[in-house]
Tab-separated table of C-alpha atoms in Angstrom:
chain	number	residue	atom	x	y	z
A	1	MET	CA	-18.412	-18.816	9.042
A	2	ALA	CA	-16.655	-15.569	9.813
A	3	ALA	CA	-14.484	-15.372	12.962
A	4	LEU	CA	-15.793	-12.209	14.711
A	5	LEU	CA	-14.409	-10.231	17.579
A	6	ALA	CA	-16.910	-7.740	18.722
A	7	GLY	CA	-17.146	-5.203	21.391
A	8	GLY	CA	-16.731	-1.456	22.037
A	9	ALA	CA	-13.416	0.257	21.441
A	10	GLN	CA	-13.342	1.163	25.175
A	11	ALA	CA	-12.196	4.559	26.188
A	12	GLN	CA	-8.833	3.374	27.361
A	13	LEU	CA	-6.444	5.874	25.869
A	14	VAL	CA	-3.032	4.570	24.988
A	15	ILE	CA	-1.509	8.102	25.124
A	16	GLU	CA	-2.898	10.327	27.867
A	17	LYS	CA	-4.495	13.463	26.294
A	18	GLY	CA	-2.100	16.312	26.218
A	19	SER	CA	0.839	14.306	27.394
A	20	ASP	CA	2.606	14.018	24.005
A	21	ASP	CA	3.307	17.413	22.189
A	22	ARG	CA	3.749	15.511	18.948
A	23	ILE	CA	-0.034	15.008	18.789
A	24	ASN	CA	-2.398	17.670	17.456
A	25	TRP	CA	-4.762	17.511	20.518
A	26	LYS	CA	-6.587	20.602	19.559
A	27	SER	CA	-7.886	18.965	16.399
A	28	LEU	CA	-9.660	16.375	18.703
A	29	GLU	CA	-10.863	19.113	20.962
A	30	ASP	CA	-12.360	20.938	18.016
A	31	PHE	CA	-13.899	17.780	16.582
A	32	GLY	CA	-15.412	16.843	19.886
A	33	ALA	CA	-16.904	20.378	20.375
A	34	ALA	CA	-18.511	20.181	16.901
A	35	HIS	CA	-20.087	16.817	17.636
A	36	ALA	CA	-21.343	16.992	21.202
A	37	ASP	CA	-24.664	15.759	19.988
A	38	LEU	CA	-23.401	12.288	19.423
A	39	LYS	CA	-23.086	11.484	23.110
A	40	GLY	CA	-24.926	8.170	23.894
A	41	LYS	CA	-25.128	7.207	20.288
A	42	SER	CA	-23.176	4.321	18.660
A	43	VAL	CA	-21.497	3.247	15.364
A	44	SER	CA	-20.745	-0.337	14.184
A	45	ILE	CA	-17.601	-1.030	12.199
A	46	LEU	CA	-16.649	-4.213	10.432
A	47	ALA	CA	-13.031	-4.608	9.236
A	48	PRO	CA	-10.451	-7.314	8.286
A	49	TRP	CA	-8.176	-6.299	11.138
A	50	MET	CA	-7.596	-8.938	13.799
A	51	GLY	CA	-4.970	-9.328	16.431
A	52	PRO	CA	-2.331	-6.465	16.769
A	53	ASP	CA	-4.044	-4.528	13.929
A	54	GLN	CA	-7.373	-4.718	15.751
A	55	GLU	CA	-5.783	-3.452	18.885
A	56	LEU	CA	-4.124	-0.544	17.151
A	57	PHE	CA	-7.273	0.483	15.318
A	58	THR	CA	-9.529	0.343	18.356
A	59	SER	CA	-6.879	2.333	20.312
A	60	ILE	CA	-7.595	5.094	17.787
A	61	ALA	CA	-11.357	4.683	17.933
A	62	ALA	CA	-11.207	5.188	21.691
A	63	TYR	CA	-10.366	8.859	21.023
A	64	PHE	CA	-13.472	9.185	18.894
A	65	GLU	CA	-15.389	7.737	21.828
A	66	ASP	CA	-13.617	10.110	24.258
A	67	ALA	CA	-14.192	13.169	22.107
A	68	THR	CA	-17.942	12.550	21.293
A	69	GLY	CA	-19.285	10.373	24.008
A	70	ALA	CA	-20.521	7.945	21.292
A	71	LYS	CA	-19.669	4.228	21.343
A	72	VAL	CA	-17.749	2.264	18.647
A	73	ASN	CA	-18.722	-1.380	18.255
A	74	TYR	CA	-15.936	-2.999	16.324
A	75	SER	CA	-16.028	-6.433	14.695
A	76	GLY	CA	-13.032	-8.033	13.019
A	77	SER	CA	-13.557	-10.796	10.469
A	78	THR	CA	-11.099	-13.392	9.050
A	79	SER	CA	-13.371	-13.559	5.988
A	80	PHE	CA	-14.282	-9.885	5.726
A	81	GLU	CA	-14.559	-9.722	1.937
A	82	GLN	CA	-17.266	-12.401	1.932
A	83	GLN	CA	-18.965	-11.131	5.165
A	84	ILE	CA	-19.435	-7.550	3.984
A	85	VAL	CA	-21.116	-8.701	0.826
A	86	ILE	CA	-23.418	-11.188	2.730
A	87	ASP	CA	-24.407	-8.632	5.196
A	88	SER	CA	-24.981	-5.914	2.608
A	89	GLU	CA	-27.180	-8.172	0.501
A	90	ALA	CA	-29.098	-9.268	3.604
A	91	GLY	CA	-29.839	-5.692	4.407
A	92	SER	CA	-27.869	-5.774	7.664
A	93	PRO	CA	-24.612	-4.098	6.890
A	94	PRO	CA	-22.304	-2.402	9.494
A	95	ASP	CA	-22.417	1.366	9.575
A	96	ILE	CA	-18.852	1.347	8.299
A	97	GLY	CA	-16.783	-1.263	6.510
A	98	VAL	CA	-13.069	-0.971	6.317
A	99	LEU	CA	-12.298	-2.099	2.720
A	100	PRO	CA	-8.914	-3.484	1.807
A	101	GLN	CA	-9.378	-3.387	-1.970
A	102	PRO	CA	-10.669	-0.651	-4.209
A	103	GLY	CA	-12.178	-3.321	-6.530
A	104	LEU	CA	-14.487	-4.611	-3.710
A	105	ALA	CA	-15.472	-0.983	-2.857
A	106	ALA	CA	-16.312	-0.393	-6.511
A	107	GLU	CA	-18.552	-3.485	-6.631
A	108	LEU	CA	-20.314	-2.555	-3.412
A	109	ALA	CA	-20.834	1.128	-4.749
A	110	ALA	CA	-22.135	-0.180	-8.036
A	111	LYS	CA	-24.754	-2.331	-6.224
A	112	GLY	CA	-25.952	0.758	-4.232
A	113	TYR	CA	-24.639	-0.411	-0.936
A	114	LEU	CA	-22.264	2.484	-0.210
A	115	LYS	CA	-23.245	5.945	0.719
A	116	ASP	CA	-21.982	8.968	-1.192
A	117	LEU	CA	-19.403	10.803	1.096
A	118	GLY	CA	-20.007	14.060	-0.753
A	119	ASP	CA	-18.031	16.433	-2.829
A	120	ASP	CA	-16.589	18.127	0.148
A	121	THR	CA	-14.945	15.041	1.411
A	122	ALA	CA	-13.337	14.387	-2.074
A	123	GLN	CA	-12.070	17.880	-2.098
A	124	TRP	CA	-10.650	17.514	1.380
A	125	VAL	CA	-8.709	14.577	0.102
A	126	ARG	CA	-7.397	16.419	-2.830
A	127	ASP	CA	-6.405	19.373	-0.704
A	128	ASN	CA	-4.884	17.520	2.194
A	129	TYR	CA	-3.183	14.348	0.915
A	130	ALA	CA	0.012	14.428	-0.981
A	131	ALA	CA	-0.845	13.324	-4.507
A	132	GLY	CA	-4.333	13.990	-3.455
A	133	ASP	CA	-5.877	13.525	-6.859
A	134	SER	CA	-4.589	9.955	-6.731
A	135	TRP	CA	-6.231	9.341	-3.400
A	136	ALA	CA	-9.483	10.919	-4.284
A	137	ALA	CA	-9.679	8.827	-7.477
A	138	LEU	CA	-8.993	5.646	-5.338
A	139	GLY	CA	-12.221	6.155	-3.484
A	140	THR	CA	-14.371	7.351	-6.443
A	141	TYR	CA	-16.556	4.899	-8.246
A	142	ALA	CA	-19.799	4.681	-10.336
A	143	GLY	CA	-22.815	4.237	-8.185
A	144	ARG	CA	-25.907	2.330	-9.064
A	145	ASP	CA	-27.053	5.188	-11.155
A	146	GLY	CA	-23.756	5.202	-13.039
A	147	ALA	CA	-22.703	8.592	-11.579
A	148	GLU	CA	-19.139	8.697	-10.154
A	149	LYS	CA	-19.003	9.807	-6.589
A	150	MET	CA	-16.588	9.574	-3.571
A	151	PHE	CA	-17.752	6.393	-1.767
A	152	ALA	CA	-14.644	5.462	0.181
A	153	PHE	CA	-12.311	7.453	2.422
A	154	PRO	CA	-8.579	6.423	2.216
A	155	TYR	CA	-6.901	5.950	5.652
A	156	LYS	CA	-3.733	4.049	6.423
A	157	ALA	CA	-1.349	3.533	3.457
A	158	ASP	CA	1.223	0.916	2.593
A	159	VAL	CA	4.355	1.559	0.555
A	160	LYS	CA	5.679	-0.936	-1.931
A	161	SER	CA	8.121	1.142	-4.012
A	162	LEU	CA	11.059	0.223	-1.680
A	163	VAL	CA	14.536	-1.240	-2.210
A	164	TRP	CA	16.127	-2.848	0.902
A	165	TYR	CA	19.851	-2.893	1.603
A	166	VAL	CA	22.559	-3.270	4.308
A	167	PRO	CA	24.301	0.170	4.893
A	168	GLU	CA	27.525	-1.578	5.988
A	169	ASN	CA	27.712	-3.459	2.678
A	170	PHE	CA	27.034	-0.287	0.563
A	171	GLU	CA	29.814	1.466	2.752
A	172	ASP	CA	32.353	-1.401	2.165
A	173	GLY	CA	31.571	-1.555	-1.532
A	174	GLY	CA	31.738	2.353	-1.981
A	175	TYR	CA	28.159	2.279	-3.299
A	176	GLU	CA	25.804	5.290	-3.071
A	177	ILE	CA	22.052	5.348	-2.878
A	178	PRO	CA	20.758	5.852	-6.511
A	179	GLU	CA	18.841	9.089	-6.976
A	180	THR	CA	17.235	8.154	-10.333
A	181	TYR	CA	16.202	5.074	-12.124
A	182	GLU	CA	19.193	5.441	-14.437
A	183	ASP	CA	21.389	5.451	-11.344
A	184	LEU	CA	19.768	2.289	-10.093
A	185	ARG	CA	20.569	0.484	-13.383
A	186	ALA	CA	24.106	1.843	-13.386
A	187	LEU	CA	24.613	0.740	-9.687
A	188	THR	CA	23.361	-2.768	-10.721
A	189	GLU	CA	25.984	-2.935	-13.415
A	190	GLN	CA	28.674	-1.445	-11.228
A	191	ILE	CA	28.148	-4.091	-8.496
A	192	ALA	CA	28.221	-6.833	-11.048
A	193	ALA	CA	31.356	-5.446	-12.554
A	194	ASP	CA	32.900	-5.604	-9.114
A	195	GLY	CA	32.392	-9.326	-9.056
A	196	GLU	CA	29.344	-9.031	-6.566
A	197	THR	CA	25.716	-9.873	-7.097
A	198	PRO	CA	23.383	-6.835	-7.112
A	199	TRP	CA	19.957	-8.479	-6.426
A	200	CYS	CA	18.074	-11.019	-4.481
A	201	ILE	CA	14.809	-11.953	-6.080
A	202	GLY	CA	12.331	-14.694	-5.175
A	203	LEU	CA	8.905	-15.399	-6.587
A	204	ALA	CA	7.971	-18.645	-4.799
A	205	SER	CA	4.855	-18.318	-2.605
A	206	GLY	CA	3.036	-21.540	-2.590
A	207	GLY	CA	-0.274	-21.252	-4.569
A	208	ALA	CA	0.528	-17.485	-5.097
A	209	THR	CA	3.899	-18.053	-6.727
A	210	GLY	CA	4.777	-15.183	-9.084
A	211	TRP	CA	3.145	-12.310	-7.293
A	212	PRO	CA	6.435	-10.561	-6.289
A	213	ALA	CA	7.189	-10.152	-9.986
A	214	THR	CA	3.834	-8.447	-10.558
A	215	ASP	CA	4.931	-5.774	-8.033
A	216	TRP	CA	8.137	-5.219	-10.005
A	217	VAL	CA	6.196	-4.882	-13.349
A	218	GLU	CA	3.745	-2.468	-11.642
A	219	ASP	CA	6.607	-0.301	-10.287
A	220	LEU	CA	8.259	-0.288	-13.746
A	221	MET	CA	4.949	0.503	-15.488
A	222	LEU	CA	4.850	3.717	-13.400
A	223	ARG	CA	8.403	4.514	-14.367
A	224	LEU	CA	8.133	3.883	-18.035
A	225	ASN	CA	4.591	5.141	-18.754
A	226	THR	CA	2.061	7.731	-17.499
A	227	PRO	CA	-0.268	7.274	-14.626
A	228	GLU	CA	-2.997	7.261	-17.274
A	229	ASP	CA	-1.475	4.273	-19.076
A	230	TYR	CA	-1.260	2.450	-15.812
A	231	ASP	CA	-4.881	3.141	-15.021
A	232	ALA	CA	-5.813	1.940	-18.544
A	233	TRP	CA	-3.768	-1.126	-18.110
A	234	THR	CA	-5.412	-2.243	-14.900
A	235	THR	CA	-8.904	-2.127	-16.681
A	236	ASN	CA	-7.484	-3.619	-19.914
A	237	ALA	CA	-8.366	-0.436	-21.838
A	238	LEU	CA	-4.622	-0.664	-22.586
A	239	PRO	CA	-4.231	-4.403	-23.552
A	240	PHE	CA	-1.800	-6.556	-21.547
A	241	ASN	CA	0.108	-7.171	-24.785
A	242	ASP	CA	0.466	-3.449	-25.700
A	243	PRO	CA	4.151	-2.582	-26.422
A	244	LYS	CA	4.190	-0.348	-23.308
A	245	VAL	CA	3.376	-3.311	-21.016
A	246	VAL	CA	5.626	-5.691	-22.886
A	247	LYS	CA	8.540	-3.170	-22.321
A	248	ALA	CA	7.849	-3.025	-18.588
A	249	ILE	CA	8.031	-6.889	-18.403
A	250	GLU	CA	11.280	-6.914	-20.453
A	251	GLU	CA	12.691	-4.271	-18.098
A	252	PHE	CA	11.961	-6.577	-15.155
A	253	GLY	CA	13.790	-9.221	-17.152
A	254	TRP	CA	16.780	-6.992	-17.415
A	255	PHE	CA	17.228	-7.358	-13.708
A	256	ALA	CA	15.850	-10.940	-13.146
A	257	LYS	CA	16.969	-12.814	-16.158
A	258	ASN	CA	20.709	-11.823	-16.042
A	259	ASP	CA	22.801	-14.568	-14.194
A	260	ASP	CA	25.232	-11.806	-13.134
A	261	PHE	CA	22.601	-9.667	-11.515
A	262	VAL	CA	20.584	-12.012	-9.325
A	263	ALA	CA	21.670	-14.346	-6.537
A	264	GLY	CA	21.653	-17.957	-7.623
A	265	GLY	CA	21.283	-16.992	-11.213
A	266	ALA	CA	18.184	-16.355	-13.209
A	267	ALA	CA	17.096	-20.150	-13.075
A	268	SER	CA	16.630	-19.763	-9.355
A	269	VAL	CA	14.359	-16.849	-9.230
A	270	ALA	CA	11.009	-18.674	-9.659
A	271	SER	CA	11.916	-21.300	-6.979
A	272	ASN	CA	13.454	-18.932	-4.420
A	273	ASP	CA	10.858	-18.407	-1.618
A	274	PHE	CA	9.998	-14.694	-1.384
A	275	ARG	CA	10.313	-14.896	2.417
A	276	GLU	CA	13.723	-16.312	2.319
A	277	SER	CA	15.075	-14.479	-0.691
A	278	PRO	CA	16.315	-11.392	1.306
A	279	ALA	CA	18.644	-13.592	3.443
A	280	GLY	CA	21.518	-12.844	1.033
A	281	LEU	CA	21.552	-9.219	2.251
A	282	PHE	CA	22.747	-10.466	5.538
A	283	ALA	CA	25.270	-13.107	4.480
A	284	SER	CA	28.959	-12.780	4.926
A	285	PRO	CA	30.273	-12.041	2.327
A	286	PRO	CA	27.018	-10.540	0.952
A	287	GLY	CA	24.924	-12.750	-1.247
A	288	CYS	CA	23.320	-9.689	-2.735
A	289	TYR	CA	23.061	-5.980	-2.149
A	290	MET	CA	19.601	-5.092	-2.896
A	291	HIS	CA	16.046	-6.443	-2.507
A	292	ARG	CA	12.923	-4.773	-3.944
A	293	GLN	CA	9.864	-5.571	-1.743
A	294	ALA	CA	7.156	-3.893	0.168
A	295	SER	CA	7.146	-2.400	3.775
A	296	PHE	CA	6.295	-5.727	5.362
A	297	ILE	CA	9.538	-7.732	4.414
A	298	PRO	CA	11.468	-6.895	7.566
A	299	SER	CA	9.149	-9.438	9.349
A	300	PHE	CA	11.262	-12.180	7.377
A	301	PHE	CA	14.691	-10.673	8.129
A	302	PRO	CA	17.010	-12.520	10.594
A	303	GLU	CA	15.996	-12.346	14.176
A	304	GLY	CA	17.678	-9.636	16.159
A	305	THR	CA	18.379	-7.343	13.054
A	306	VAL	CA	17.863	-3.655	13.815
A	307	GLU	CA	16.200	-1.192	11.443
A	308	GLY	CA	18.390	1.729	10.494
A	309	GLU	CA	21.490	-0.224	11.574
A	310	ASP	CA	21.594	-3.691	10.253
A	311	TYR	CA	19.305	-2.736	7.271
A	312	ASP	CA	17.704	0.179	5.562
A	313	PHE	CA	15.821	1.004	2.402
A	314	PHE	CA	15.494	3.697	-0.253
A	315	TYR	CA	12.720	4.775	-2.708
A	316	PHE	CA	12.651	2.860	-5.945
A	317	PRO	CA	13.718	5.867	-7.885
A	318	ALA	CA	12.024	7.531	-10.880
A	319	PRO	CA	13.606	8.461	-14.193
A	320	ALA	CA	15.991	11.426	-14.150
A	321	ASP	CA	13.966	13.637	-16.627
A	322	GLY	CA	11.256	14.241	-14.047
A	323	SER	CA	8.372	13.879	-16.603
A	324	LEU	CA	6.779	11.158	-14.519
A	325	GLY	CA	7.384	12.859	-11.149
A	326	GLN	CA	7.743	10.649	-8.050
A	327	PRO	CA	5.294	7.729	-8.528
A	328	VAL	CA	4.646	5.507	-5.591
A	329	LEU	CA	3.098	1.995	-5.740
A	330	GLY	CA	1.271	0.763	-2.669
A	331	GLY	CA	-1.809	-0.397	-0.923
A	332	GLY	CA	-4.052	0.852	1.826
A	333	THR	CA	-7.516	0.732	3.420
A	334	LEU	CA	-10.683	2.569	2.476
A	335	PHE	CA	-13.514	3.392	4.814
A	336	GLY	CA	-16.995	3.077	3.291
A	337	VAL	CA	-20.317	4.133	4.863
A	338	PHE	CA	-23.149	1.654	4.455
A	339	THR	CA	-26.024	3.244	6.479
A	340	ASP	CA	-27.649	6.620	7.285
A	341	ASN	CA	-26.398	6.650	10.759
A	342	PRO	CA	-24.970	10.190	11.304
A	343	VAL	CA	-22.364	8.754	13.725
A	344	ALA	CA	-20.858	7.001	10.659
A	345	LEU	CA	-20.275	10.199	8.680
A	346	ALA	CA	-18.880	11.793	11.936
A	347	PHE	CA	-16.349	9.062	12.163
A	348	ILE	CA	-15.177	9.827	8.615
A	349	GLU	CA	-14.700	13.454	9.725
A	350	PHE	CA	-12.725	12.087	12.754
A	351	LEU	CA	-10.398	10.383	10.390
A	352	GLN	CA	-9.690	13.862	8.853
A	353	THR	CA	-8.134	15.145	12.121
A	354	PRO	CA	-4.399	15.103	12.277
A	355	ALA	CA	-4.579	13.395	15.728
A	356	ALA	CA	-6.424	10.392	14.138
A	357	HIS	CA	-3.249	9.821	12.080
A	358	GLU	CA	-0.628	10.877	14.617
A	359	LEU	CA	-1.934	8.590	17.386
A	360	TRP	CA	-1.469	5.582	15.215
A	361	MET	CA	1.795	6.828	13.823
A	362	ALA	CA	3.092	7.032	17.439
A	363	GLN	CA	2.531	3.368	17.815
A	364	SER	CA	3.409	1.089	14.866
A	365	GLY	CA	2.448	-0.099	11.404
A	366	PHE	CA	0.984	3.168	10.063
A	367	THR	CA	1.933	5.577	7.374
A	368	THR	CA	-0.181	8.250	5.826
A	369	PRO	CA	-0.078	10.803	2.914
A	370	TYR	CA	-1.797	13.407	5.196
A	371	THR	CA	0.360	16.524	4.677
A	372	ALA	CA	-0.713	18.251	7.995
A	373	VAL	CA	0.533	15.545	10.288
A	374	ASN	CA	3.586	16.019	12.520
A	375	MET	CA	6.318	13.770	11.027
A	376	GLU	CA	7.979	13.612	14.497
A	377	ALA	CA	4.950	11.661	15.688
A	378	TYR	CA	6.280	8.528	13.957
A	379	ALA	CA	7.546	5.997	16.443
A	380	GLY	CA	10.510	5.032	14.411
A	381	GLU	CA	12.708	6.306	11.638
A	382	THR	CA	11.695	3.441	9.250
A	383	GLN	CA	8.008	4.493	9.399
A	384	ARG	CA	8.984	8.139	9.209
A	385	LYS	CA	11.009	7.599	5.908
A	386	MET	CA	8.185	5.633	4.478
A	387	GLY	CA	5.842	8.431	5.413
A	388	GLN	CA	8.171	11.006	3.730
A	389	ILE	CA	8.082	8.816	0.552
A	390	LEU	CA	4.278	9.213	0.581
A	391	LEU	CA	4.434	13.004	1.216
A	392	ASP	CA	7.010	13.305	-1.684
A	393	ALA	CA	4.865	11.268	-4.091
A	394	THR	CA	3.325	13.165	-7.046
A	395	THR	CA	1.361	10.004	-7.943
A	396	PHE	CA	0.127	7.146	-5.989
A	397	ARG	CA	-1.199	4.017	-7.537
A	398	PHE	CA	-2.729	0.939	-5.880
A	399	ASP	CA	-1.180	-2.505	-6.638
A	400	GLY	CA	-2.258	-3.225	-10.171
A	401	SER	CA	-2.809	-6.868	-9.895
A	402	ASP	CA	-5.212	-6.376	-7.075
A	403	LEU	CA	-7.212	-4.087	-9.353
A	404	MET	CA	-7.574	-6.588	-12.121
A	405	PRO	CA	-10.025	-9.516	-12.282
A	406	GLY	CA	-8.887	-12.381	-10.071
A	407	ALA	CA	-8.335	-14.724	-13.087
A	408	VAL	CA	-5.821	-12.212	-14.384
A	409	GLY	CA	-4.268	-10.395	-11.376
A	410	ALA	CA	-4.139	-13.451	-9.228
A	411	GLY	CA	-3.905	-15.995	-11.930
A	412	ALA	CA	-2.568	-15.504	-15.411
A	413	PHE	CA	-0.263	-12.573	-14.329
A	414	TRP	CA	1.308	-14.672	-11.599
A	415	THR	CA	1.904	-17.714	-13.782
A	416	GLY	CA	2.938	-15.586	-16.725
A	417	MET	CA	5.702	-14.030	-14.766
A	418	VAL	CA	7.045	-17.477	-13.663
A	419	ASP	CA	6.948	-18.513	-17.294
A	420	PHE	CA	8.890	-15.340	-18.165
A	421	VAL	CA	11.772	-15.893	-15.740
A	422	GLY	CA	11.780	-19.487	-16.893
A	423	GLY	CA	12.672	-18.399	-20.500
A	424	ALA	CA	9.422	-17.311	-22.168
A	425	SER	CA	9.478	-13.995	-24.028
A	426	ALA	CA	7.759	-10.927	-22.637
A	427	GLN	CA	5.627	-10.778	-25.760
A	428	ASP	CA	4.423	-14.397	-25.565
A	429	VAL	CA	3.664	-14.040	-21.856
A	430	ALA	CA	1.774	-10.768	-22.434
A	431	ASP	CA	-0.180	-12.399	-25.309
A	432	ARG	CA	-1.290	-15.288	-23.137
A	433	ILE	CA	-2.331	-12.970	-20.240
A	434	GLN	CA	-4.298	-10.808	-22.685
A	435	GLN	CA	-6.110	-14.008	-23.990
A	436	THR	CA	-7.145	-14.833	-20.432
A	437	TRP	CA	-8.476	-11.253	-20.082
A	438	ALA	CA	-10.378	-11.642	-23.380
A	439	THR	CA	-12.305	-14.739	-22.163
A	440	LEU	CA	-13.739	-12.554	-19.257
A	441	LYS	CA	-15.331	-10.168	-21.566
């Protein structure tokens, strides 16, 4: 049974209109003027957001209500993925579903449950998001008739291509932020040559042990191969045991299977809890100097540490020759329309206003690839820097393991990476993962 929180977004505006000059208020005014006919109507939205995320999203929806006079009825579900399928199959879906996985969106589109958002929406994404082709492709799937269309609108991105560090430690060691992937490798060797430990890496996560290594491999796939190779890999058009994939796994091993490069030695990587593994950054003397992890990891840093002072991050850099551009690995949410309610399509248009992004940027937990937003709207320097990484991206790709069938992406890939750091060869691990994929065909 889903735990649901329902109710209107309530037109309680967290930032008074016109009071903050970082927000593009005119974009809201223009949107409202174009949709005056929505007054008195309503739209239902089902999402996986609960707690603080629900509060943040409904604070944004309140501006849609204020601009149009329409009402937003929001429901948050702790079992969203199951609920949206059940409701769609029963013929009683919400007007809009906030989809956390492209795979789920693709399945719903293939069954005919999602409405085509139109070529204009797809072109808007290409024109207005950094690496716009990547984002448009993320929301484009084959419909029930097999034709590919834009079925989901990307809004709210998460960045994974990050390396965390303590500025004071870098300063004391005389280390500089690496600008290229080659620099990152050289820095790793330099720190080790100085008798220090470059990396903290932990893969333990209960039943999900191994997943942090899949993120490493995904980032390395994007730095050793083309985006097209990455896409083919996530669908198995490029077999998991292809030499390109084996090379990416071996490249992760260059960092993780060298006793001189990782805190506790290579033998500890699989058993180190991913939540506790960054602790070495803050030890005195430092237990490590770098930790590669997504934007959420500061939640597990020591209490009282301050962003930008006690810790910072840099982009996991791309190769120096520039042939692969600036790829960014991440995640995000996609808004799909399930009914013919015109208010639902209007809400998708609302998400195309700069203000709909800036009002969340000004609070917390939001980054966007929308090139027209005011970067000064970000509430803190950390979010602003992550937002800049998205704007600098030439390619954005969704977490690969999340795009793969569950038996692979949340099964054989996880366990295979644990076997790899435990001593198995990259080729053997890749062969076994490919065998699992073959059983699904």
